[in-house]
CSV table of C-alpha atoms in Angstrom, one decimal:
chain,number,residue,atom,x,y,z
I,1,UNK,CA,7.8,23.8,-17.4
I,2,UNK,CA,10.3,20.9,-16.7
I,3,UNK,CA,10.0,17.8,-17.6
I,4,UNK,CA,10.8,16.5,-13.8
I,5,UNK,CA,7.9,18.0,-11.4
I,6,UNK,CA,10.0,16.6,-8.4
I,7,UNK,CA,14.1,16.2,-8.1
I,8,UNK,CA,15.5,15.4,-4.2
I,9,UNK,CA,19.1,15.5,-4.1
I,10,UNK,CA,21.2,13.9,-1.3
I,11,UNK,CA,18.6,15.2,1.4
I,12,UNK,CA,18.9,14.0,4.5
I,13,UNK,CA,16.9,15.1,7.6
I,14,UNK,CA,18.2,14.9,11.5
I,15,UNK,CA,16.2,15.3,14.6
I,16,UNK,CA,17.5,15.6,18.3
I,17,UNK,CA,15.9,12.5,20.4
I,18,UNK,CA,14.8,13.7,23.8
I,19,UNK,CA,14.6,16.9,25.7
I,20,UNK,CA,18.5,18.5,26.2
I,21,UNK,CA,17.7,20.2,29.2
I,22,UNK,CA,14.6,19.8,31.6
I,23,UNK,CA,15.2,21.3,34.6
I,24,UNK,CA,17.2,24.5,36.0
I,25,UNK,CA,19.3,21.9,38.2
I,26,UNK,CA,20.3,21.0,34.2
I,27,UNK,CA,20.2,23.9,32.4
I,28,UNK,CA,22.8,25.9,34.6
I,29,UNK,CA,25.7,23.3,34.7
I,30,UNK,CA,25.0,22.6,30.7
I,31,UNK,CA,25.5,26.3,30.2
I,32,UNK,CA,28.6,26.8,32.3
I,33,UNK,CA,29.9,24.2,30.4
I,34,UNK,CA,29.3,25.6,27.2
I,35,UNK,CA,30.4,29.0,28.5
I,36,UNK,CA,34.0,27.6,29.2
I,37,UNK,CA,33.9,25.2,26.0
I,38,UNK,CA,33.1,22.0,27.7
I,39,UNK,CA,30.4,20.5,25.8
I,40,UNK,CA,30.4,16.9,24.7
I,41,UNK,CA,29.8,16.5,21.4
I,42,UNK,CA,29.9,12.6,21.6
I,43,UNK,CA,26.7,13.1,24.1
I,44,UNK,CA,25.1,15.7,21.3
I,45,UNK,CA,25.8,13.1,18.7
I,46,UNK,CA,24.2,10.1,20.6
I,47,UNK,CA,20.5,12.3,20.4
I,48,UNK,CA,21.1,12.5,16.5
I,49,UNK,CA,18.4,10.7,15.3
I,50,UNK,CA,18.7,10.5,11.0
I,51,UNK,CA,15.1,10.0,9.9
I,52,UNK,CA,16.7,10.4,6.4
I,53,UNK,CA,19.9,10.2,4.6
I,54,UNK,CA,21.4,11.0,1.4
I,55,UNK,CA,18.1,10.0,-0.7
I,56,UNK,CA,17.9,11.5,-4.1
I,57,UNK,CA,15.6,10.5,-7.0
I,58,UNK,CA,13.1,12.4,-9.2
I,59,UNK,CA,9.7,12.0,-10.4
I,60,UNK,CA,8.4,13.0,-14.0
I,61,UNK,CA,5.4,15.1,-14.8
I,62,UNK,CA,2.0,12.6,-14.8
I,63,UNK,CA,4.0,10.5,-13.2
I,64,UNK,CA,2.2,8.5,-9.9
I,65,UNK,CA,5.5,7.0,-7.4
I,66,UNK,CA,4.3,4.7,-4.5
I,67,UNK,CA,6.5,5.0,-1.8
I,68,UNK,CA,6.5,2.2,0.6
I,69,UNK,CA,8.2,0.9,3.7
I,70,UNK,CA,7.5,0.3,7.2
I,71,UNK,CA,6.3,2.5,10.1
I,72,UNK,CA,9.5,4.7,11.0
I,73,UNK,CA,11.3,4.6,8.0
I,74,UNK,CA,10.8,8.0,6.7
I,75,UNK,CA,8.1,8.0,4.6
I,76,UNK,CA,6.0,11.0,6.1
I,77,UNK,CA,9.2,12.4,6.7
I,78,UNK,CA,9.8,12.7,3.1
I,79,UNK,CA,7.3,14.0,2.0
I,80,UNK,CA,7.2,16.5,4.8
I,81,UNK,CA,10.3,17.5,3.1
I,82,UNK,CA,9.1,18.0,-0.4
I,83,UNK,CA,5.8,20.0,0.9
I,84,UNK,CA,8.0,22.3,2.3
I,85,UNK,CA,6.5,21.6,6.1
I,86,UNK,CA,10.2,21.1,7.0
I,87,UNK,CA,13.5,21.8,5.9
I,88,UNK,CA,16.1,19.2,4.8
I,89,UNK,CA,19.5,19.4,7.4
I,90,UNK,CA,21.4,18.7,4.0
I,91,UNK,CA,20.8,18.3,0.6
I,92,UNK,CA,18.4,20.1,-1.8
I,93,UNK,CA,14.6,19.3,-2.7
I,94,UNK,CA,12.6,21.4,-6.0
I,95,UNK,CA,9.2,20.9,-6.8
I,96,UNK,CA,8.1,22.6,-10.4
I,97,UNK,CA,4.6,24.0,-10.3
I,98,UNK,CA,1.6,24.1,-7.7
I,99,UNK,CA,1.4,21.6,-5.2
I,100,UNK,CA,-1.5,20.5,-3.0
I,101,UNK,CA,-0.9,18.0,-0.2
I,102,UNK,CA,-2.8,15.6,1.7
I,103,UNK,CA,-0.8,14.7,4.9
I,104,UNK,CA,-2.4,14.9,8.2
I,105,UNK,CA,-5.8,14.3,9.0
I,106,UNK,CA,-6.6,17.9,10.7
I,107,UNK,CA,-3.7,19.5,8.8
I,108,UNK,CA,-5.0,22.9,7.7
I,109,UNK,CA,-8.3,23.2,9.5
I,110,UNK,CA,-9.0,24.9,12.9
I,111,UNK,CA,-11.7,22.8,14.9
I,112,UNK,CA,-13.8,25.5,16.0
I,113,UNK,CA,-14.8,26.6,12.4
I,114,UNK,CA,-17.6,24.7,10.7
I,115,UNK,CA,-17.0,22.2,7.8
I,116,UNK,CA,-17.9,25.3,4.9
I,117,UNK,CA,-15.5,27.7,6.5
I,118,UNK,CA,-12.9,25.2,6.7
I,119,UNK,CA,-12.8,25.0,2.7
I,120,UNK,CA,-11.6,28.4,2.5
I,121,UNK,CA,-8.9,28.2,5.0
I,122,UNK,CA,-7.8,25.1,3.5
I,123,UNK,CA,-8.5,26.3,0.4
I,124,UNK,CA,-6.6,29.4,1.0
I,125,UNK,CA,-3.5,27.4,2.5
I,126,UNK,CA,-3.3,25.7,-0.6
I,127,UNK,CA,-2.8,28.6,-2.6
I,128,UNK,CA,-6.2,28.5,-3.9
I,129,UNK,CA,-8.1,32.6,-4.4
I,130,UNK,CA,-11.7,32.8,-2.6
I,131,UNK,CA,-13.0,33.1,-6.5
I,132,UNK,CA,-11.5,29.4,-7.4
I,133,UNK,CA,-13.2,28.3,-4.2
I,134,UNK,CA,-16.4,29.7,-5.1
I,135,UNK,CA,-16.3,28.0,-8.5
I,136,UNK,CA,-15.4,24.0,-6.8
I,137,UNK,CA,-17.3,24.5,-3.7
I,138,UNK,CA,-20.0,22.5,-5.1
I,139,UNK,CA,-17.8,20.2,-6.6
I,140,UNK,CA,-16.0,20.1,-3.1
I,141,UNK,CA,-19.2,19.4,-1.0
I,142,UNK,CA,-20.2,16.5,-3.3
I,143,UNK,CA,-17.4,14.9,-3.5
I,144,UNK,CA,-16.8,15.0,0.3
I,145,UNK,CA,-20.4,13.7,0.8
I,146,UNK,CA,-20.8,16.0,3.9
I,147,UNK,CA,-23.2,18.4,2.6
I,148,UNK,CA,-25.4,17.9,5.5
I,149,UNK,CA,-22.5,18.3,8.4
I,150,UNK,CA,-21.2,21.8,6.4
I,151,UNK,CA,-22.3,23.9,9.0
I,152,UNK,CA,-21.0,21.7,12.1
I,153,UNK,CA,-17.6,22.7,13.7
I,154,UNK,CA,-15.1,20.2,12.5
I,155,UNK,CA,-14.1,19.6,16.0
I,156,UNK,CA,-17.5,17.5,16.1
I,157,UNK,CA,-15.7,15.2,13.0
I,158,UNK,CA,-14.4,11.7,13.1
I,159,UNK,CA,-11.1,11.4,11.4
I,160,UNK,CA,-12.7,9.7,8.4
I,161,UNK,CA,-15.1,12.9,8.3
I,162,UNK,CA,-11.7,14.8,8.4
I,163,UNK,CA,-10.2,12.8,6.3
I,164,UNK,CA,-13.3,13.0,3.5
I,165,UNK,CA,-12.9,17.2,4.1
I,166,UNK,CA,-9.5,17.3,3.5
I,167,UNK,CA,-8.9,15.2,0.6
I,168,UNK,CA,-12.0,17.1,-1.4
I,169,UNK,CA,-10.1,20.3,-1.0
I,170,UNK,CA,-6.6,19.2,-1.7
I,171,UNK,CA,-8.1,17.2,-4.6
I,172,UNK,CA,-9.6,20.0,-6.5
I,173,UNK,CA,-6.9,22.2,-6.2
I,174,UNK,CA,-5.9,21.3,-10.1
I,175,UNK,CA,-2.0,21.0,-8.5
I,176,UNK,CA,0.7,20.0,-10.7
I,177,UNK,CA,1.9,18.2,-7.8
I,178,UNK,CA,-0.6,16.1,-5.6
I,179,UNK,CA,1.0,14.4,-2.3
I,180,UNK,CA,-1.2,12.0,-0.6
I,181,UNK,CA,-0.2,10.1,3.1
I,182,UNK,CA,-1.3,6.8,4.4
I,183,UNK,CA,-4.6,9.4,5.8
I,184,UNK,CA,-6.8,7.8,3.8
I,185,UNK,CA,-6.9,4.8,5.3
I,186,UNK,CA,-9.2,6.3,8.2
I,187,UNK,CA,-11.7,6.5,5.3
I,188,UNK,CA,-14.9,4.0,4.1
I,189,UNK,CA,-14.0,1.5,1.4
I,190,UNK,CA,-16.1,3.4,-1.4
I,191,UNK,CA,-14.8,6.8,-0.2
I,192,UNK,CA,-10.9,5.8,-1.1
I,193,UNK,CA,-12.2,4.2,-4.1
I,194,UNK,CA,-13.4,7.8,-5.1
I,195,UNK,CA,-10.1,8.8,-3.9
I,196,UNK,CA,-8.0,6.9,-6.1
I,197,UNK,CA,-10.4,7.6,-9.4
I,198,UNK,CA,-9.8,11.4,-8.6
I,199,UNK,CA,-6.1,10.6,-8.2
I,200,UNK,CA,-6.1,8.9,-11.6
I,201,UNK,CA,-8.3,11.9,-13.1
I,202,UNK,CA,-5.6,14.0,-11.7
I,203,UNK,CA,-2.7,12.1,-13.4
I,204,UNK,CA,-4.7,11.8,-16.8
I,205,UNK,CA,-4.0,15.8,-16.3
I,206,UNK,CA,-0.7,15.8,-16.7
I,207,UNK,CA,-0.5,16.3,-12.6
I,208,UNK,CA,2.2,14.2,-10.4
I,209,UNK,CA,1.2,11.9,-7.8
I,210,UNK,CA,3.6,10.7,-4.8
I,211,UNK,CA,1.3,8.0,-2.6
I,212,UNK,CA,2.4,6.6,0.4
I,213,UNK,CA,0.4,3.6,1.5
I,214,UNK,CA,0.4,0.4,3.3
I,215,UNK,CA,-2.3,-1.4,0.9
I,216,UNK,CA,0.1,-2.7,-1.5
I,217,UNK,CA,-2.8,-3.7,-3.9
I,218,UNK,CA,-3.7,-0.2,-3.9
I,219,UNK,CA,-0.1,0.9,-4.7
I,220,UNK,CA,0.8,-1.5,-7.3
I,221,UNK,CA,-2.7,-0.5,-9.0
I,222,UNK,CA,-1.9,2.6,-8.7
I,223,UNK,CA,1.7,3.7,-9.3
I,224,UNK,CA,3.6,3.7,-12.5
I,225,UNK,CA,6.8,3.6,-10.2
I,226,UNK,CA,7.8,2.6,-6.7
I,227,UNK,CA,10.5,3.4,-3.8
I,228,UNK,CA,11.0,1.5,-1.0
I,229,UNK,CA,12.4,3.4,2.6
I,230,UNK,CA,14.3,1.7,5.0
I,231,UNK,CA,15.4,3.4,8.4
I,232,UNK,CA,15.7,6.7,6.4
I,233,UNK,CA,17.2,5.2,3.0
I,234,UNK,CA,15.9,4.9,-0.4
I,235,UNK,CA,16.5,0.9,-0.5
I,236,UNK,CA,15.4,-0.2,-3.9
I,237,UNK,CA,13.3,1.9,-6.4
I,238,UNK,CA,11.7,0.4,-9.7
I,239,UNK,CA,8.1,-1.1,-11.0
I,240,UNK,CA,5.7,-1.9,-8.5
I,241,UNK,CA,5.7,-5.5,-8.0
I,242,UNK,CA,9.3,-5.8,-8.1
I,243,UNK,CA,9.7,-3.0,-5.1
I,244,UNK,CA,6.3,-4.6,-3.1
I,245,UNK,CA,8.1,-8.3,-3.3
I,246,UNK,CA,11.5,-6.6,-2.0
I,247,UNK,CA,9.3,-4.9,0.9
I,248,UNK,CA,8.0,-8.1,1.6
I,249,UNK,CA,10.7,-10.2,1.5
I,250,UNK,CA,12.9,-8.4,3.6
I,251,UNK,CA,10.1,-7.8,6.3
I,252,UNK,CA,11.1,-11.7,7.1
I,253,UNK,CA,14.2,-10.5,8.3
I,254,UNK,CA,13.2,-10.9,12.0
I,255,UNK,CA,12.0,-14.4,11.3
I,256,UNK,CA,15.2,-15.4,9.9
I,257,UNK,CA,17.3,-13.9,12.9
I,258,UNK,CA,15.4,-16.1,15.7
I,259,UNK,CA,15.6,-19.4,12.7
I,260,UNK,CA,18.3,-20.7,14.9
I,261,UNK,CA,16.1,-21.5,17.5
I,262,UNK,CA,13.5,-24.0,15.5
I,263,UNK,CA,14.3,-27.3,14.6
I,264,UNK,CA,13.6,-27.2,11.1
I,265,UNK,CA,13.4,-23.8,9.4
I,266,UNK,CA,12.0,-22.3,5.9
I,267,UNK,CA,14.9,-21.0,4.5
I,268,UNK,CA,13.5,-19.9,0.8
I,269,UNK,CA,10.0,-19.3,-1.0
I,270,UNK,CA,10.2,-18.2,-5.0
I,271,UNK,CA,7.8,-17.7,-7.0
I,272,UNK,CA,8.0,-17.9,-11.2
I,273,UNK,CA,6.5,-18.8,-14.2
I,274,UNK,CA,8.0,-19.7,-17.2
I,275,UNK,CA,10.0,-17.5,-18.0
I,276,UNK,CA,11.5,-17.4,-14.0
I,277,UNK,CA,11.1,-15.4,-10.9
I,278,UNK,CA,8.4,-12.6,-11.0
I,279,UNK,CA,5.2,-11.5,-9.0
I,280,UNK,CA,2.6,-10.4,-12.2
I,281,UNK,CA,0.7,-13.0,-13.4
I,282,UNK,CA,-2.3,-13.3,-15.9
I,283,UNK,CA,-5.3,-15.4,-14.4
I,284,UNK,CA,-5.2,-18.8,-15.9
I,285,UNK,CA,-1.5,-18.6,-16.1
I,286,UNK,CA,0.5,-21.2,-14.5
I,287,UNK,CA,3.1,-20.6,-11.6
I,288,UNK,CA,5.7,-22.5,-9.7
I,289,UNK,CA,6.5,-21.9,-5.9
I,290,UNK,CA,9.7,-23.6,-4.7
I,291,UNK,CA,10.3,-24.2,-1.6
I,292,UNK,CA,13.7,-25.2,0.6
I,293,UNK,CA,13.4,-26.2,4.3
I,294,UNK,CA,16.7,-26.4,6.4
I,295,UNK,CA,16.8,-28.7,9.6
I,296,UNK,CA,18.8,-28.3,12.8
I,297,UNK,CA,18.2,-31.2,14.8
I,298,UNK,CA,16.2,-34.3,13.7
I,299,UNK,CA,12.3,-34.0,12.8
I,300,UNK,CA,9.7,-36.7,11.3
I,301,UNK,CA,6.8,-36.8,10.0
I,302,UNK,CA,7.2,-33.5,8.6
I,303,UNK,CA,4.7,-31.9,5.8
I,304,UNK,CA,4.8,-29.0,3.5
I,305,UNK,CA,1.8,-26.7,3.7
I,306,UNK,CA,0.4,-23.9,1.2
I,307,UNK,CA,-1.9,-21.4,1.8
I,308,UNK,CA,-3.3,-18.5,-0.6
I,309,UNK,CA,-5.1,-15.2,1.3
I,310,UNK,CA,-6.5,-12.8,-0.8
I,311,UNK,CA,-5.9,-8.6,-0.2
I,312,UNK,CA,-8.0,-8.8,3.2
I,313,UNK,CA,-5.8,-11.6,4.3
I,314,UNK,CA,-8.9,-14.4,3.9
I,315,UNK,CA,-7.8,-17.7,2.7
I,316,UNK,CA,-9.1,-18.9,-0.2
I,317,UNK,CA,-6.9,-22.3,-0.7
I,318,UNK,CA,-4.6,-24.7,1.0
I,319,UNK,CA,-2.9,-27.5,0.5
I,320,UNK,CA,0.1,-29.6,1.2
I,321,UNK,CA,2.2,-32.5,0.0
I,322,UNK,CA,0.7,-34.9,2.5
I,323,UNK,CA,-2.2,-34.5,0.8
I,324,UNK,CA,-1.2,-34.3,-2.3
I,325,UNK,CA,-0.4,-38.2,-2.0
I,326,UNK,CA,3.3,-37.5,-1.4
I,327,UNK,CA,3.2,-38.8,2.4
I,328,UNK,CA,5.3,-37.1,4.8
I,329,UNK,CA,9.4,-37.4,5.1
I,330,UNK,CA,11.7,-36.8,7.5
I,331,UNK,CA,15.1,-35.1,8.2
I,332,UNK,CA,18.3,-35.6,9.6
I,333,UNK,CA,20.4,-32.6,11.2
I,334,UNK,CA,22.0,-30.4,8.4
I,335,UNK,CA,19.7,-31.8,6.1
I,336,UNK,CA,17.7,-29.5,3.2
I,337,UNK,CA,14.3,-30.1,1.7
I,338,UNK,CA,13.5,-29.0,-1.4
I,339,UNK,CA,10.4,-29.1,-3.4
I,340,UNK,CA,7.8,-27.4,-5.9
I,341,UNK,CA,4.0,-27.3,-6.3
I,342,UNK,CA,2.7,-26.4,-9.6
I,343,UNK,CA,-0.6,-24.2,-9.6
I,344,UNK,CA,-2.9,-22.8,-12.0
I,345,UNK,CA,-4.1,-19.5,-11.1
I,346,UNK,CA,-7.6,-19.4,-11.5
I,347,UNK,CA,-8.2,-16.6,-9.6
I,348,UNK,CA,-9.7,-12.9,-10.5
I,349,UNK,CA,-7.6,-9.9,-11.1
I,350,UNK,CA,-5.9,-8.5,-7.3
I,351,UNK,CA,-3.4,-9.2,-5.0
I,352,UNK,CA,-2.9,-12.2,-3.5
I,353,UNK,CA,-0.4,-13.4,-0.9
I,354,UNK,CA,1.0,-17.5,-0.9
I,355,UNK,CA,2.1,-18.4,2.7
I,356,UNK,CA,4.1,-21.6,3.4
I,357,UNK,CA,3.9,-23.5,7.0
I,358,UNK,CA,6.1,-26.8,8.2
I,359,UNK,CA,3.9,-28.8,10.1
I,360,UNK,CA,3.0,-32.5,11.5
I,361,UNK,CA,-0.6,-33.8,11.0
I,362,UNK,CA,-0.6,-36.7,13.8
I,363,UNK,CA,0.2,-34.2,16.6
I,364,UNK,CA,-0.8,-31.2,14.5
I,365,UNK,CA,2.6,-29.2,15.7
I,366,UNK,CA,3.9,-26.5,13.6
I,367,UNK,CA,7.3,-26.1,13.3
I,368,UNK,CA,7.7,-22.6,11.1
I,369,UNK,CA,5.5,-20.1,9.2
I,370,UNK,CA,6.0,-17.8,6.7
I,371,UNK,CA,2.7,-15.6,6.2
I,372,UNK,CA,3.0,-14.0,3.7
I,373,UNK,CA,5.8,-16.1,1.8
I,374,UNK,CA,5.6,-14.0,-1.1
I,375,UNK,CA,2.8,-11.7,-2.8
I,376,UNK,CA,1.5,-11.8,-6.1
I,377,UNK,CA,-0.7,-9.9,-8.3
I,378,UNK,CA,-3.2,-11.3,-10.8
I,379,UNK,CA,-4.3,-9.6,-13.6
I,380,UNK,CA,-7.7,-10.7,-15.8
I,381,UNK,CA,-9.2,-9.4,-19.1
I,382,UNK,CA,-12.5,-10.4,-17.8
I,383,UNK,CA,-14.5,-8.5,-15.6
I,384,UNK,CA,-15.2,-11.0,-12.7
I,385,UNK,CA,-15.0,-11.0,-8.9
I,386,UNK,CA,-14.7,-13.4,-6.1
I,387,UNK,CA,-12.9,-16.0,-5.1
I,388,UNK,CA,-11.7,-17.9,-8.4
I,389,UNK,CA,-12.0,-17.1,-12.5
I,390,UNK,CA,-13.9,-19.8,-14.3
I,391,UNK,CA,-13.3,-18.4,-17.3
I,392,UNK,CA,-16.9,-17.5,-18.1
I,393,UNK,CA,-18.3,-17.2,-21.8
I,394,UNK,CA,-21.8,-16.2,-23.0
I,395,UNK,CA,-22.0,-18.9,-25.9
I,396,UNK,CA,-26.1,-17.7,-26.7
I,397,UNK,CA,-28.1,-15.4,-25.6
I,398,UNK,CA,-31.6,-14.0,-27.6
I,399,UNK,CA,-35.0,-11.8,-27.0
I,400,UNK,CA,-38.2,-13.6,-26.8
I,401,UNK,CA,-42.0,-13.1,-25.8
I,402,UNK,CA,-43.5,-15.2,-23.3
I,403,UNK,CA,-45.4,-18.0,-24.5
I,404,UNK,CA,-49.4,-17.9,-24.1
I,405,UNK,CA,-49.0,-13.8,-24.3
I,406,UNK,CA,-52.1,-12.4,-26.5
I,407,UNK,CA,-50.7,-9.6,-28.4
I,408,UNK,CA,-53.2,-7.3,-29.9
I,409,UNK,CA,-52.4,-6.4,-33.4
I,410,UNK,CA,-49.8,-9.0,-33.8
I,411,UNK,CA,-50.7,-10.8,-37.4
I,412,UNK,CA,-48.9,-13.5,-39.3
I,413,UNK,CA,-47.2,-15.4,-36.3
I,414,UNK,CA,-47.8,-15.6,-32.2
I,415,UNK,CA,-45.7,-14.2,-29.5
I,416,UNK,CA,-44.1,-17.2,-28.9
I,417,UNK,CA,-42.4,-18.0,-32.2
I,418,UNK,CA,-40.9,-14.3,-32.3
I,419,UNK,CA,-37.2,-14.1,-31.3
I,420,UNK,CA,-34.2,-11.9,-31.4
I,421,UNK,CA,-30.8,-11.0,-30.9
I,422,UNK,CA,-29.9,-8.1,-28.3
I,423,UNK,CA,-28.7,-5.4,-29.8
């Protein structure tokens, strides 16, 4: 088999916006005028809507590529493409061995059939025999956690219920090619962590895995690799948190169109350690976030604020250089603010996301925001969770009995003065 279990080649894919004709009083006139060659193609080419163009990139065997962007910009659409649901208007797409996809919530089930008939259809859509289903359905039904819904007609399922069904059976497919859509969002918090383990179990089989999500944590966990869509075009493609700090970044675009409109503006946020500008850090490590305000007209009394929210978007720190003893400053029109706070990133392995505000204390007005300025992701050796990493050590630990226990049989010392190490 190849080495490369997807290849997309200039594919692009074009819908028609609106209905061309939605009446008779329409339909007649728009026919006579194609009868006698009168069409407008300038009208035909305003519908065109591109949902994508000209992307091309390939994806190796037990390789797992995040693909990230925001609503609209193709990303379903993509991989619509590559399950063969639709055809590309142009280019070429090739997928090398079985594939299994995850894209819809109801995709693949009819909602008067019960939960256990559902598994074969779904089963059978996926290229799976009735003898492989009969050797996972077990496996399927545990997974899913539905046992005791199996003979309920899945019209009577919530989208996470759905969403639970659907996965199980795409899951155990053993596809060479697994494509999974932002559906499992609509499932529990345990549920997609089982979801991602059996993604990784898939992977550790030499599958491919192409994951389109808007939990960036989960993504740059996740994926070995990383494409970012925008309005239909492959934008930037490379490791994970260089891709997720690109898709965040340039999601400030709308803030920086309506800048002219505020007095005093935040006109850059970098992030770096040594070494310079990255987004990976070890816990511990220390990091350096720069800062440049621009003013317009004249403010005072102006202070820098930072803020640090974890993956839920709670904060867990703030602070500013008021009070960091640093007092607040003012500036003149055209004038640019620079500065730096130096941190030490205690903080458990995740993502993180460092937000910077403008603001006066003595009236408590803020001037500009950027939430979030950048995002980061921590990485720890330790096992800990929470909010912070206190670098924990067990220095001592030992075995003892309790003191005034009578032992029966115990000769030559007490209970008390026996001690040991754990094994």
């Amino acid at each position: 088999m190849s080495e490369i279990a997807v290849r997309m080649e200039h594919v692009s894919k074009r819908f028609r916006k609106g209905e061309l004709h939605d009446s008779l009083r329409d339909l007649i006139p728009a026919f006579a005028a194609r009868m006698f060659g009168q069409t407008s193609n300038h009208l035909d080419t305003r519908r065109d809507f591109w949902a994508l163009e000209d992307a091309s990139f390939e994806v190796a065997q037990g390789e797992a590529l995040g693909i990230v962007g925001a609503n609209g910009a193709g990303k379903s659409t993509m991989l619509k493409l590559i399950s063969r649901i639709m055809k590309p208007t142009s280019g070429s797409v090739k997928v090398n061995g079985r594939l299994s996809a995850l894209i819809e919530v109801s995709a693949g089930f009819h909602p008067d059939l019960t939960g256990r008939e559902n598994i074969y259809l779904n089963g059978s859509i996926l290229g799976m025999s009735r003898r492989e289903i009969d050797a996972k359905f077990e496996e399927i039904v545990e997974f899913s956690g539905l046992a005791e819904f199996l003979d309920t007609p899945v019209k009577r399922y919530s989208s996470g219920m759905y969403a639970r069904l659907g996965f199980s059976v795409a899951a155990h497919v053993n596809p060479d090619v697994l494509i999974v859509d932002e559906v499992l969002s609509v499932g529990d918090y345990a549920f997609q962590g089982k979801c991602v383990n059996r993604m990784k179990e898939v992977i550790r089989s030499g599958a491919t895995v192409l994951f389109v999500s808007h939990n960036l944590r989960t993504i740059s966990e996740f994926c070995h690799r990383c494409l970012l869509l925008e309005r239909g075009r492959i934008v930037l493609t490379g490791p994970p948190g260089k891709v997720i700090a690109a898709y965040l970044n340039r999601s400030r675009s709308a803030h920086t169109q309506d800048a002219s409109s505020k007095p005093v503006t935040i006109s850059k946020v970098t992030i770096r350690n040594e070494s310079g500008e990255c987004s990976r850090f070890q816990a511990g490590q220390k990091a350096w976030i720069d800062v440049e305000l621009t003013a317009r007209t004249r403010c005072t009394k102006l202070a820098v604020c930072l803020f640090i929210t974890d993956d839920a978007y709670q904060e867990i720190f703030n602070t500013s250089t008021e009070r960091l003893g640093h007092g607040s400053f003012t500036l003149d029109e055209g004038e640019v603010f620079t500065c730096t706070f130096e941190l030490n990133l205690n903080m458990p392995n995740g993502i993180f996301h460092p937000s910077v505000l403008i603001f006066r204390y003595d009236n408590e007005t803020e001037y500009d925001r950027w939430e979030p300025a950048t995002t980061i992701h921590v990485s720890s050796e330790e096992d800990v969770r929470g909010f912070v990493h206190c670098f924990p050590k067990v220095t001592r630990q030992e075995i003892h009995a309790a003191k005034n226990l009578n032992l029966a049989g115990i000769a030559g010392d007490t209970a008390s003065d026996r001690k040991r190490t754990p094994d």
